[in-house]
Amino acid sequence: MRRSVLSLLAATTALTLAFAAPTRAAEDAVVIPAPAMDAAPASGIQTAVIAGGCFWGVQGVFQHTAGVVNAVSGYAGGTKATADYQTVSSGRTGHAESVEIKFDPKKISYGKILQIYFSVAHDPTQLNRQGPDGGTQYRSAIFTTSDEQKKVAEAYIAQLDSAKVFSKPIVTKVGALEAFYPAEGYHQDYLTLHPNQPYIAYNDIPKVENLKKLFADNYIEKPTLVSASKPTN
């Protein structure tokens, strides 16, 4: 037990030091239209899995989004055997740092989640990087859980590219989710627990502020934390 605690403290310290001097601030938010095609109304809790750079900020954005009942940082795109932070950080596992979003479609649609994702959560035109972080583990990706999600995501990307909303083409890859693996406990609720950590303050807090500014109707002040969440199916 003592060894595992010391390892956790060491890992947390290493992360803080590694990100103590970020090279640039979070990308500016972009005002974009809502998707012309959205998922059909449904009952029950739905799941969306997205990747857009470091999962701390993406999780933080959706923890402040109304209708989201849980947002968990983790890994998608690789195998269970390599789903740990140190291995994923090598960039050779196929995993992307991702966030699994459980949401109530009666309160927020899948299309609205994608609108927030493309607008304030990350820059979808950056290939295999996001801000100061580089590597395939920081790629922009949507892992779909149904054919309907795939159609909505692909149609929305085509819509945004056609409208030339961004100055460069969107590089977000859309593919079926094979599995999602939650990240280590010290990665969960990171933005809320460490708001003054330099990386968070410089790169991720502005994303939450942009959510509040651009999506006021979807913003909630009190975050929905993993540590306080109830199990969902």
PDB file of N, CA, C and O in Angstrom, residues 97-162:
ATOM      1  N   GLU A  97      -6.141   9.917 -25.537  1.00  0.00           N
ATOM      2  CA  GLU A  97      -6.728  10.392 -24.288  1.00  0.00           C
ATOM      3  C   GLU A  97      -8.156  10.823 -24.610  1.00  0.00           C
ATOM      4  O   GLU A  97      -8.365  11.704 -25.449  1.00  0.00           O
ATOM      5  N   SER A  98      -9.123  10.209 -23.986  1.00  0.00           N
ATOM      6  CA  SER A  98     -10.524  10.381 -24.352  1.00  0.00           C
ATOM      7  C   SER A  98     -11.390  10.667 -23.140  1.00  0.00           C
ATOM      8  O   SER A  98     -10.948  10.533 -21.995  1.00  0.00           O
ATOM      9  N   VAL A  99     -12.616  11.051 -23.407  1.00  0.00           N
ATOM     10  CA  VAL A  99     -13.584  11.276 -22.345  1.00  0.00           C
ATOM     11  C   VAL A  99     -14.881  10.555 -22.700  1.00  0.00           C
ATOM     12  O   VAL A  99     -15.416  10.740 -23.801  1.00  0.00           O
ATOM     13  N   GLU A 100     -15.346   9.719 -21.786  1.00  0.00           N
ATOM     14  CA  GLU A 100     -16.623   9.043 -21.945  1.00  0.00           C
ATOM     15  C   GLU A 100     -17.697   9.906 -21.289  1.00  0.00           C
ATOM     16  O   GLU A 100     -17.633  10.193 -20.094  1.00  0.00           O
ATOM     17  N   ILE A 101     -18.671  10.309 -22.081  1.00  0.00           N
ATOM     18  CA  ILE A 101     -19.729  11.197 -21.604  1.00  0.00           C
ATOM     19  C   ILE A 101     -21.045  10.439 -21.543  1.00  0.00           C
ATOM     20  O   ILE A 101     -21.526   9.936 -22.561  1.00  0.00           O
ATOM     21  N   LYS A 102     -21.598  10.319 -20.365  1.00  0.00           N
ATOM     22  CA  LYS A 102     -22.928   9.772 -20.189  1.00  0.00           C
ATOM     23  C   LYS A 102     -23.884  10.969 -20.121  1.00  0.00           C
ATOM     24  O   LYS A 102     -23.689  11.880 -19.313  1.00  0.00           O
ATOM     25  N   PHE A 103     -24.913  10.959 -20.982  1.00  0.00           N
ATOM     26  CA  PHE A 103     -25.781  12.129 -21.040  1.00  0.00           C
ATOM     27  C   PHE A 103     -27.244  11.731 -21.195  1.00  0.00           C
ATOM     28  O   PHE A 103     -27.573  10.631 -21.664  1.00  0.00           O
ATOM     29  N   ASP A 104     -28.100  12.653 -20.784  1.00  0.00           N
ATOM     30  CA  ASP A 104     -29.541  12.479 -20.881  1.00  0.00           C
ATOM     31  C   ASP A 104     -30.011  13.155 -22.162  1.00  0.00           C
ATOM     32  O   ASP A 104     -30.007  14.391 -22.257  1.00  0.00           O
ATOM     33  N   PRO A 105     -30.402  12.391 -23.188  1.00  0.00           N
ATOM     34  CA  PRO A 105     -30.776  12.993 -24.474  1.00  0.00           C
ATOM     35  C   PRO A 105     -32.028  13.855 -24.404  1.00  0.00           C
ATOM     36  O   PRO A 105     -32.329  14.596 -25.352  1.00  0.00           O
ATOM     37  N   LYS A 106     -32.764  13.789 -23.299  1.00  0.00           N
ATOM     38  CA  LYS A 106     -33.908  14.671 -23.128  1.00  0.00           C
ATOM     39  C   LYS A 106     -33.472  16.070 -22.696  1.00  0.00           C
ATOM     40  O   LYS A 106     -34.261  17.014 -22.758  1.00  0.00           O
ATOM     41  N   LYS A 107     -32.224  16.182 -22.241  1.00  0.00           N
ATOM     42  CA  LYS A 107     -31.704  17.468 -21.778  1.00  0.00           C
ATOM     43  C   LYS A 107     -30.632  18.033 -22.701  1.00  0.00           C
ATOM     44  O   LYS A 107     -30.446  19.252 -22.758  1.00  0.00           O
ATOM     45  N   ILE A 108     -29.910  17.159 -23.382  1.00  0.00           N
ATOM     46  CA  ILE A 108     -28.892  17.601 -24.338  1.00  0.00           C
ATOM     47  C   ILE A 108     -28.763  16.547 -25.421  1.00  0.00           C
ATOM     48  O   ILE A 108     -28.769  15.348 -25.135  1.00  0.00           O
ATOM     49  N   SER A 109     -28.674  16.984 -26.658  1.00  0.00           N
ATOM     50  CA  SER A 109     -28.599  16.039 -27.771  1.00  0.00           C
ATOM     51  C   SER A 109     -27.154  15.680 -28.084  1.00  0.00           C
ATOM     52  O   SER A 109     -26.209  16.385 -27.698  1.00  0.00           O
ATOM     53  N   TYR A 110     -26.995  14.602 -28.823  1.00  0.00           N
ATOM     54  CA  TYR A 110     -25.651  14.203 -29.263  1.00  0.00           C
ATOM     55  C   TYR A 110     -25.044  15.293 -30.137  1.00  0.00           C
ATOM     56  O   TYR A 110     -23.853  15.615 -30.019  1.00  0.00           O
ATOM     57  N   GLY A 111     -25.862  15.883 -30.992  1.00  0.00           N
ATOM     58  CA  GLY A 111     -25.369  16.957 -31.849  1.00  0.00           C
ATOM     59  C   GLY A 111     -24.878  18.153 -31.067  1.00  0.00           C
ATOM     60  O   GLY A 111     -23.871  18.780 -31.425  1.00  0.00           O
ATOM     61  N   LYS A 112     -25.565  18.495 -29.980  1.00  0.00           N
ATOM     62  CA  LYS A 112     -25.128  19.623 -29.152  1.00  0.00           C
ATOM     63  C   LYS A 112     -23.795  19.304 -28.481  1.00  0.00           C
ATOM     64  O   LYS A 112     -22.926  20.183 -28.361  1.00  0.00           O
ATOM     65  N   ILE A 113     -23.622  18.061 -28.053  1.00  0.00           N
ATOM     66  CA  ILE A 113     -22.344  17.653 -27.476  1.00  0.00           C
ATOM     67  C   ILE A 113     -21.225  17.853 -28.500  1.00  0.00           C
ATOM     68  O   ILE A 113     -20.149  18.373 -28.177  1.00  0.00           O
ATOM     69  N   LEU A 114     -21.482  17.475 -29.744  1.00  0.00           N
ATOM     70  CA  LEU A 114     -20.468  17.650 -30.787  1.00  0.00           C
ATOM     71  C   LEU A 114     -20.226  19.132 -31.078  1.00  0.00           C
ATOM     72  O   LEU A 114     -19.080  19.537 -31.341  1.00  0.00           O
ATOM     73  N   GLN A 115     -21.266  19.946 -31.026  1.00  0.00           N
ATOM     74  CA  GLN A 115     -21.086  21.381 -31.251  1.00  0.00           C
ATOM     75  C   GLN A 115     -20.169  21.979 -30.189  1.00  0.00           C
ATOM     76  O   GLN A 115     -19.262  22.761 -30.502  1.00  0.00           O
ATOM     77  N   ILE A 116     -20.377  21.621 -28.940  1.00  0.00           N
ATOM     78  CA  ILE A 116     -19.513  22.092 -27.863  1.00  0.00           C
ATOM     79  C   ILE A 116     -18.092  21.561 -28.036  1.00  0.00           C
ATOM     80  O   ILE A 116     -17.108  22.283 -27.844  1.00  0.00           O
ATOM     81  N   TYR A 117     -17.992  20.308 -28.415  1.00  0.00           N
ATOM     82  CA  TYR A 117     -16.692  19.660 -28.632  1.00  0.00           C
ATOM     83  C   TYR A 117     -15.878  20.392 -29.704  1.00  0.00           C
ATOM     84  O   TYR A 117     -14.706  20.715 -29.498  1.00  0.00           O
ATOM     85  N   PHE A 118     -16.511  20.690 -30.828  1.00  0.00           N
ATOM     86  CA  PHE A 118     -15.797  21.368 -31.912  1.00  0.00           C
ATOM     87  C   PHE A 118     -15.555  22.843 -31.628  1.00  0.00           C
ATOM     88  O   PHE A 118     -14.571  23.408 -32.104  1.00  0.00           O
ATOM     89  N   SER A 119     -16.439  23.460 -30.866  1.00  0.00           N
ATOM     90  CA  SER A 119     -16.365  24.899 -30.657  1.00  0.00           C
ATOM     91  C   SER A 119     -15.411  25.309 -29.542  1.00  0.00           C
ATOM     92  O   SER A 119     -14.534  26.159 -29.751  1.00  0.00           O
ATOM     93  N   VAL A 120     -15.580  24.712 -28.351  1.00  0.00           N
ATOM     94  CA  VAL A 120     -14.820  25.196 -27.193  1.00  0.00           C
ATOM     95  C   VAL A 120     -13.880  24.167 -26.564  1.00  0.00           C
ATOM     96  O   VAL A 120     -12.948  24.543 -25.851  1.00  0.00           O
ATOM     97  N   ALA A 121     -14.126  22.873 -26.782  1.00  0.00           N
ATOM     98  CA  ALA A 121     -13.343  21.854 -26.074  1.00  0.00           C
ATOM     99  C   ALA A 121     -11.972  21.615 -26.683  1.00  0.00           C
ATOM    100  O   ALA A 121     -11.048  21.199 -25.981  1.00  0.00           O
ATOM    101  N   HIS A 122     -11.836  21.858 -28.004  1.00  0.00           N
ATOM    102  CA  HIS A 122     -10.535  21.641 -28.643  1.00  0.00           C
ATOM    103  C   HIS A 122     -10.543  22.254 -30.035  1.00  0.00           C
ATOM    104  O   HIS A 122     -11.561  22.755 -30.510  1.00  0.00           O
ATOM    105  N   ASP A 123      -9.381  22.219 -30.679  1.00  0.00           N
ATOM    106  CA  ASP A 123      -9.238  22.699 -32.058  1.00  0.00           C
ATOM    107  C   ASP A 123      -9.193  21.482 -32.983  1.00  0.00           C
ATOM    108  O   ASP A 123      -8.191  20.754 -33.011  1.00  0.00           O
ATOM    109  N   PRO A 124     -10.248  21.224 -33.753  1.00  0.00           N
ATOM    110  CA  PRO A 124     -10.302  20.017 -34.576  1.00  0.00           C
ATOM    111  C   PRO A 124      -9.451  20.073 -35.832  1.00  0.00           C
ATOM    112  O   PRO A 124      -9.463  19.123 -36.622  1.00  0.00           O
ATOM    113  N   THR A 125      -8.698  21.148 -36.033  1.00  0.00           N
ATOM    114  CA  THR A 125      -7.846  21.238 -37.217  1.00  0.00           C
ATOM    115  C   THR A 125      -6.392  20.866 -36.918  1.00  0.00           C
ATOM    116  O   THR A 125      -5.565  20.843 -37.826  1.00  0.00           O
ATOM    117  N   GLN A 126      -6.081  20.579 -35.661  1.00  0.00           N
ATOM    118  CA  GLN A 126      -4.712  20.215 -35.294  1.00  0.00           C
ATOM    119  C   GLN A 126      -4.532  18.701 -35.409  1.00  0.00           C
ATOM    120  O   GLN A 126      -5.267  17.939 -34.790  1.00  0.00           O
ATOM    121  N   LEU A 127      -3.551  18.293 -36.161  1.00  0.00           N
ATOM    122  CA  LEU A 127      -3.307  16.875 -36.404  1.00  0.00           C
ATOM    123  C   LEU A 127      -2.344  16.304 -35.374  1.00  0.00           C
ATOM    124  O   LEU A 127      -1.204  16.757 -35.237  1.00  0.00           O
ATOM    125  N   ASN A 128      -2.826  15.296 -34.646  1.00  0.00           N
ATOM    126  CA  ASN A 128      -1.993  14.583 -33.664  1.00  0.00           C
ATOM    127  C   ASN A 128      -1.325  15.513 -32.655  1.00  0.00           C
ATOM    128  O   ASN A 128      -0.180  15.303 -32.256  1.00  0.00           O
ATOM    129  N   ARG A 129      -2.059  16.523 -32.261  1.00  0.00           N
ATOM    130  CA  ARG A 129      -1.573  17.407 -31.210  1.00  0.00           C
ATOM    131  C   ARG A 129      -2.721  18.279 -30.751  1.00  0.00           C
ATOM    132  O   ARG A 129      -3.781  18.333 -31.397  1.00  0.00           O
ATOM    133  N   GLN A 130      -2.515  18.970 -29.663  1.00  0.00           N
ATOM    134  CA  GLN A 130      -3.472  19.942 -29.174  1.00  0.00           C
ATOM    135  C   GLN A 130      -2.715  20.912 -28.286  1.00  0.00           C
ATOM    136  O   GLN A 130      -2.221  20.542 -27.222  1.00  0.00           O
ATOM    137  N   GLY A 131      -2.581  22.148 -28.754  1.00  0.00           N
ATOM    138  CA  GLY A 131      -1.833  23.132 -27.999  1.00  0.00           C
ATOM    139  C   GLY A 131      -0.400  22.682 -27.762  1.00  0.00           C
ATOM    140  O   GLY A 131       0.316  22.343 -28.705  1.00  0.00           O
ATOM    141  N   PRO A 132       0.037  22.625 -26.499  1.00  0.00           N
ATOM    142  CA  PRO A 132       1.417  22.267 -26.201  1.00  0.00           C
ATOM    143  C   PRO A 132       1.698  20.772 -26.240  1.00  0.00           C
ATOM    144  O   PRO A 132       2.837  20.356 -26.080  1.00  0.00           O
ATOM    145  N   ASP A 133       0.662  19.957 -26.449  1.00  0.00           N
ATOM    146  CA  ASP A 133       0.823  18.501 -26.384  1.00  0.00           C
ATOM    147  C   ASP A 133       0.857  17.886 -27.782  1.00  0.00           C
ATOM    148  O   ASP A 133      -0.039  18.118 -28.595  1.00  0.00           O
ATOM    149  N   GLY A 134       1.890  17.082 -28.048  1.00  0.00           N
ATOM    150  CA  GLY A 134       2.019  16.442 -29.350  1.00  0.00           C
ATOM    151  C   GLY A 134       2.076  14.930 -29.246  1.00  0.00           C
ATOM    152  O   GLY A 134       2.577  14.378 -28.263  1.00  0.00           O
ATOM    153  N   GLY A 135       1.553  14.244 -30.270  1.00  0.00           N
ATOM    154  CA  GLY A 135       1.546  12.786 -30.292  1.00  0.00           C
ATOM    155  C   GLY A 135       0.168  12.270 -30.662  1.00  0.00           C
ATOM    156  O   GLY A 135      -0.838  12.957 -30.491  1.00  0.00           O
ATOM    157  N   THR A 136       0.123  11.053 -31.178  1.00  0.00           N
ATOM    158  CA  THR A 136      -1.157  10.492 -31.596  1.00  0.00           C
ATOM    159  C   THR A 136      -2.128  10.324 -30.430  1.00  0.00           C
ATOM    160  O   THR A 136      -3.342  10.273 -30.637  1.00  0.00           O
ATOM    161  N   GLN A 137      -1.611  10.252 -29.214  1.00  0.00           N
ATOM    162  CA  GLN A 137      -2.497  10.128 -28.049  1.00  0.00           C
ATOM    163  C   GLN A 137      -3.291  11.405 -27.797  1.00  0.00           C
ATOM    164  O   GLN A 137      -4.250  11.402 -27.022  1.00  0.00           O
ATOM    165  N   TYR A 138      -2.917  12.491 -28.470  1.00  0.00           N
ATOM    166  CA  TYR A 138      -3.627  13.760 -28.330  1.00  0.00           C
ATOM    167  C   TYR A 138      -4.439  14.095 -29.583  1.00  0.00           C
ATOM    168  O   TYR A 138      -4.807  15.246 -29.795  1.00  0.00           O
ATOM    169  N   ARG A 139      -4.718  13.096 -30.396  1.00  0.00           N
ATOM    170  CA  ARG A 139      -5.429  13.346 -31.647  1.00  0.00           C
ATOM    171  C   ARG A 139      -6.903  13.694 -31.422  1.00  0.00           C
ATOM    172  O   ARG A 139      -7.460  13.432 -30.354  1.00  0.00           O
ATOM    173  N   SER A 140      -7.482  14.272 -32.436  1.00  0.00           N
ATOM    174  CA  SER A 140      -8.903  14.588 -32.432  1.00  0.00           C
ATOM    175  C   SER A 140      -9.654  13.395 -33.008  1.00  0.00           C
ATOM    176  O   SER A 140      -9.415  12.987 -34.143  1.00  0.00           O
ATOM    177  N   ALA A 141     -10.563  12.830 -32.217  1.00  0.00           N
ATOM    178  CA  ALA A 141     -11.270  11.631 -32.658  1.00  0.00           C
ATOM    179  C   ALA A 141     -12.633  11.524 -31.990  1.00  0.00           C
ATOM    180  O   ALA A 141     -12.816  11.938 -30.845  1.00  0.00           O
ATOM    181  N   ILE A 142     -13.567  10.960 -32.730  1.00  0.00           N
ATOM    182  CA  ILE A 142     -14.896  10.663 -32.206  1.00  0.00           C
ATOM    183  C   ILE A 142     -15.091   9.160 -32.303  1.00  0.00           C
ATOM    184  O   ILE A 142     -15.004   8.590 -33.395  1.00  0.00           O
ATOM    185  N   PHE A 143     -15.317   8.536 -31.168  1.00  0.00           N
ATOM    186  CA  PHE A 143     -15.538   7.089 -31.119  1.00  0.00           C
ATOM    187  C   PHE A 143     -17.046   6.866 -30.970  1.00  0.00           C
ATOM    188  O   PHE A 143     -17.619   7.123 -29.911  1.00  0.00           O
ATOM    189  N   THR A 144     -17.678   6.410 -32.039  1.00  0.00           N
ATOM    190  CA  THR A 144     -19.133   6.316 -32.050  1.00  0.00           C
ATOM    191  C   THR A 144     -19.624   5.003 -31.441  1.00  0.00           C
ATOM    192  O   THR A 144     -18.971   3.969 -31.528  1.00  0.00           O
ATOM    193  N   THR A 145     -20.811   5.077 -30.842  1.00  0.00           N
ATOM    194  CA  THR A 145     -21.397   3.900 -30.208  1.00  0.00           C
ATOM    195  C   THR A 145     -22.597   3.358 -30.977  1.00  0.00           C
ATOM    196  O   THR A 145     -23.235   2.404 -30.539  1.00  0.00           O
ATOM    197  N   SER A 146     -22.911   3.959 -32.123  1.00  0.00           N
ATOM    198  CA  SER A 146     -24.020   3.494 -32.955  1.00  0.00           C
ATOM    199  C   SER A 146     -23.846   4.019 -34.370  1.00  0.00           C
ATOM    200  O   SER A 146     -23.085   4.965 -34.617  1.00  0.00           O
ATOM    201  N   ASP A 147     -24.570   3.428 -35.300  1.00  0.00           N
ATOM    202  CA  ASP A 147     -24.551   3.914 -36.684  1.00  0.00           C
ATOM    203  C   ASP A 147     -25.101   5.329 -36.758  1.00  0.00           C
ATOM    204  O   ASP A 147     -24.636   6.146 -37.559  1.00  0.00           O
ATOM    205  N   GLU A 148     -26.089   5.622 -35.938  1.00  0.00           N
ATOM    206  CA  GLU A 148     -26.668   6.958 -35.942  1.00  0.00           C
ATOM    207  C   GLU A 148     -25.630   7.994 -35.523  1.00  0.00           C
ATOM    208  O   GLU A 148     -25.517   9.062 -36.154  1.00  0.00           O
ATOM    209  N   GLN A 149     -24.867   7.714 -34.470  1.00  0.00           N
ATOM    210  CA  GLN A 149     -23.820   8.647 -34.060  1.00  0.00           C
ATOM    211  C   GLN A 149     -22.797   8.854 -35.179  1.00  0.00           C
ATOM    212  O   GLN A 149     -22.346   9.978 -35.417  1.00  0.00           O
ATOM    213  N   LYS A 150     -22.450   7.785 -35.863  1.00  0.00           N
ATOM    214  CA  LYS A 150     -21.482   7.888 -36.965  1.00  0.00           C
ATOM    215  C   LYS A 150     -22.014   8.814 -38.061  1.00  0.00           C
ATOM    216  O   LYS A 150     -21.285   9.685 -38.564  1.00  0.00           O
ATOM    217  N   LYS A 151     -23.278   8.659 -38.419  1.00  0.00           N
ATOM    218  CA  LYS A 151     -23.868   9.483 -39.468  1.00  0.00           C
ATOM    219  C   LYS A 151     -23.928  10.945 -39.042  1.00  0.00           C
ATOM    220  O   LYS A 151     -23.618  11.846 -39.829  1.00  0.00           O
ATOM    221  N   VAL A 152     -24.312  11.190 -37.798  1.00  0.00           N
ATOM    222  CA  VAL A 152     -24.402  12.564 -37.301  1.00  0.00           C
ATOM    223  C   VAL A 152     -23.019  13.218 -37.278  1.00  0.00           C
ATOM    224  O   VAL A 152     -22.851  14.359 -37.721  1.00  0.00           O
ATOM    225  N   ALA A 153     -22.012  12.495 -36.773  1.00  0.00           N
ATOM    226  CA  ALA A 153     -20.660  13.053 -36.679  1.00  0.00           C
ATOM    227  C   ALA A 153     -20.069  13.342 -38.054  1.00  0.00           C
ATOM    228  O   ALA A 153     -19.501  14.417 -38.293  1.00  0.00           O
ATOM    229  N   GLU A 154     -20.192  12.402 -38.969  1.00  0.00           N
ATOM    230  CA  GLU A 154     -19.638  12.597 -40.306  1.00  0.00           C
ATOM    231  C   GLU A 154     -20.360  13.716 -41.052  1.00  0.00           C
ATOM    232  O   GLU A 154     -19.723  14.526 -41.751  1.00  0.00           O
ATOM    233  N   ALA A 155     -21.680  13.788 -40.906  1.00  0.00           N
ATOM    234  CA  ALA A 155     -22.433  14.850 -41.562  1.00  0.00           C
ATOM    235  C   ALA A 155     -22.058  16.223 -41.002  1.00  0.00           C
ATOM    236  O   ALA A 155     -21.971  17.215 -41.749  1.00  0.00           O
ATOM    237  N   TYR A 156     -21.820  16.286 -39.705  1.00  0.00           N
ATOM    238  CA  TYR A 156     -21.480  17.557 -39.083  1.00  0.00           C
ATOM    239  C   TYR A 156     -20.100  18.035 -39.527  1.00  0.00           C
ATOM    240  O   TYR A 156     -19.913  19.217 -39.825  1.00  0.00           O
ATOM    241  N   ILE A 157     -19.156  17.127 -39.592  1.00  0.00           N
ATOM    242  CA  ILE A 157     -17.820  17.504 -40.072  1.00  0.00           C
ATOM    243  C   ILE A 157     -17.906  18.023 -41.501  1.00  0.00           C
ATOM    244  O   ILE A 157     -17.295  19.050 -41.852  1.00  0.00           O
ATOM    245  N   ALA A 158     -18.654  17.335 -42.351  1.00  0.00           N
ATOM    246  CA  ALA A 158     -18.831  17.775 -43.731  1.00  0.00           C
ATOM    247  C   ALA A 158     -19.503  19.147 -43.783  1.00  0.00           C
ATOM    248  O   ALA A 158     -19.125  20.017 -44.589  1.00  0.00           O
ATOM    249  N   GLN A 159     -20.480  19.352 -42.915  1.00  0.00           N
ATOM    250  CA  GLN A 159     -21.187  20.640 -42.861  1.00  0.00           C
ATOM    251  C   GLN A 159     -20.236  21.765 -42.483  1.00  0.00           C
ATOM    252  O   GLN A 159     -20.222  22.833 -43.121  1.00  0.00           O
ATOM    253  N   LEU A 160     -19.430  21.556 -41.454  1.00  0.00           N
ATOM    254  CA  LEU A 160     -18.510  22.594 -40.993  1.00  0.00           C
ATOM    255  C   LEU A 160     -17.415  22.869 -42.014  1.00  0.00           C
ATOM    256  O   LEU A 160     -17.039  24.032 -42.240  1.00  0.00           O
ATOM    257  N   ASP A 161     -16.907  21.825 -42.638  1.00  0.00           N
ATOM    258  CA  ASP A 161     -15.879  22.016 -43.671  1.00  0.00           C
ATOM    259  C   ASP A 161     -16.449  22.765 -44.871  1.00  0.00           C
ATOM    260  O   ASP A 161     -15.804  23.661 -45.437  1.00  0.00           O
ATOM    261  N   SER A 162     -17.657  22.394 -45.262  1.00  0.00           N
ATOM    262  CA  SER A 162     -18.297  23.045 -46.414  1.00  0.00           C
ATOM    263  C   SER A 162     -18.521  24.525 -46.151  1.00  0.00           C
ATOM    264  O   SER A 162     -18.359  25.368 -47.045  1.00  0.00           O
TER     265      SER A 162
END
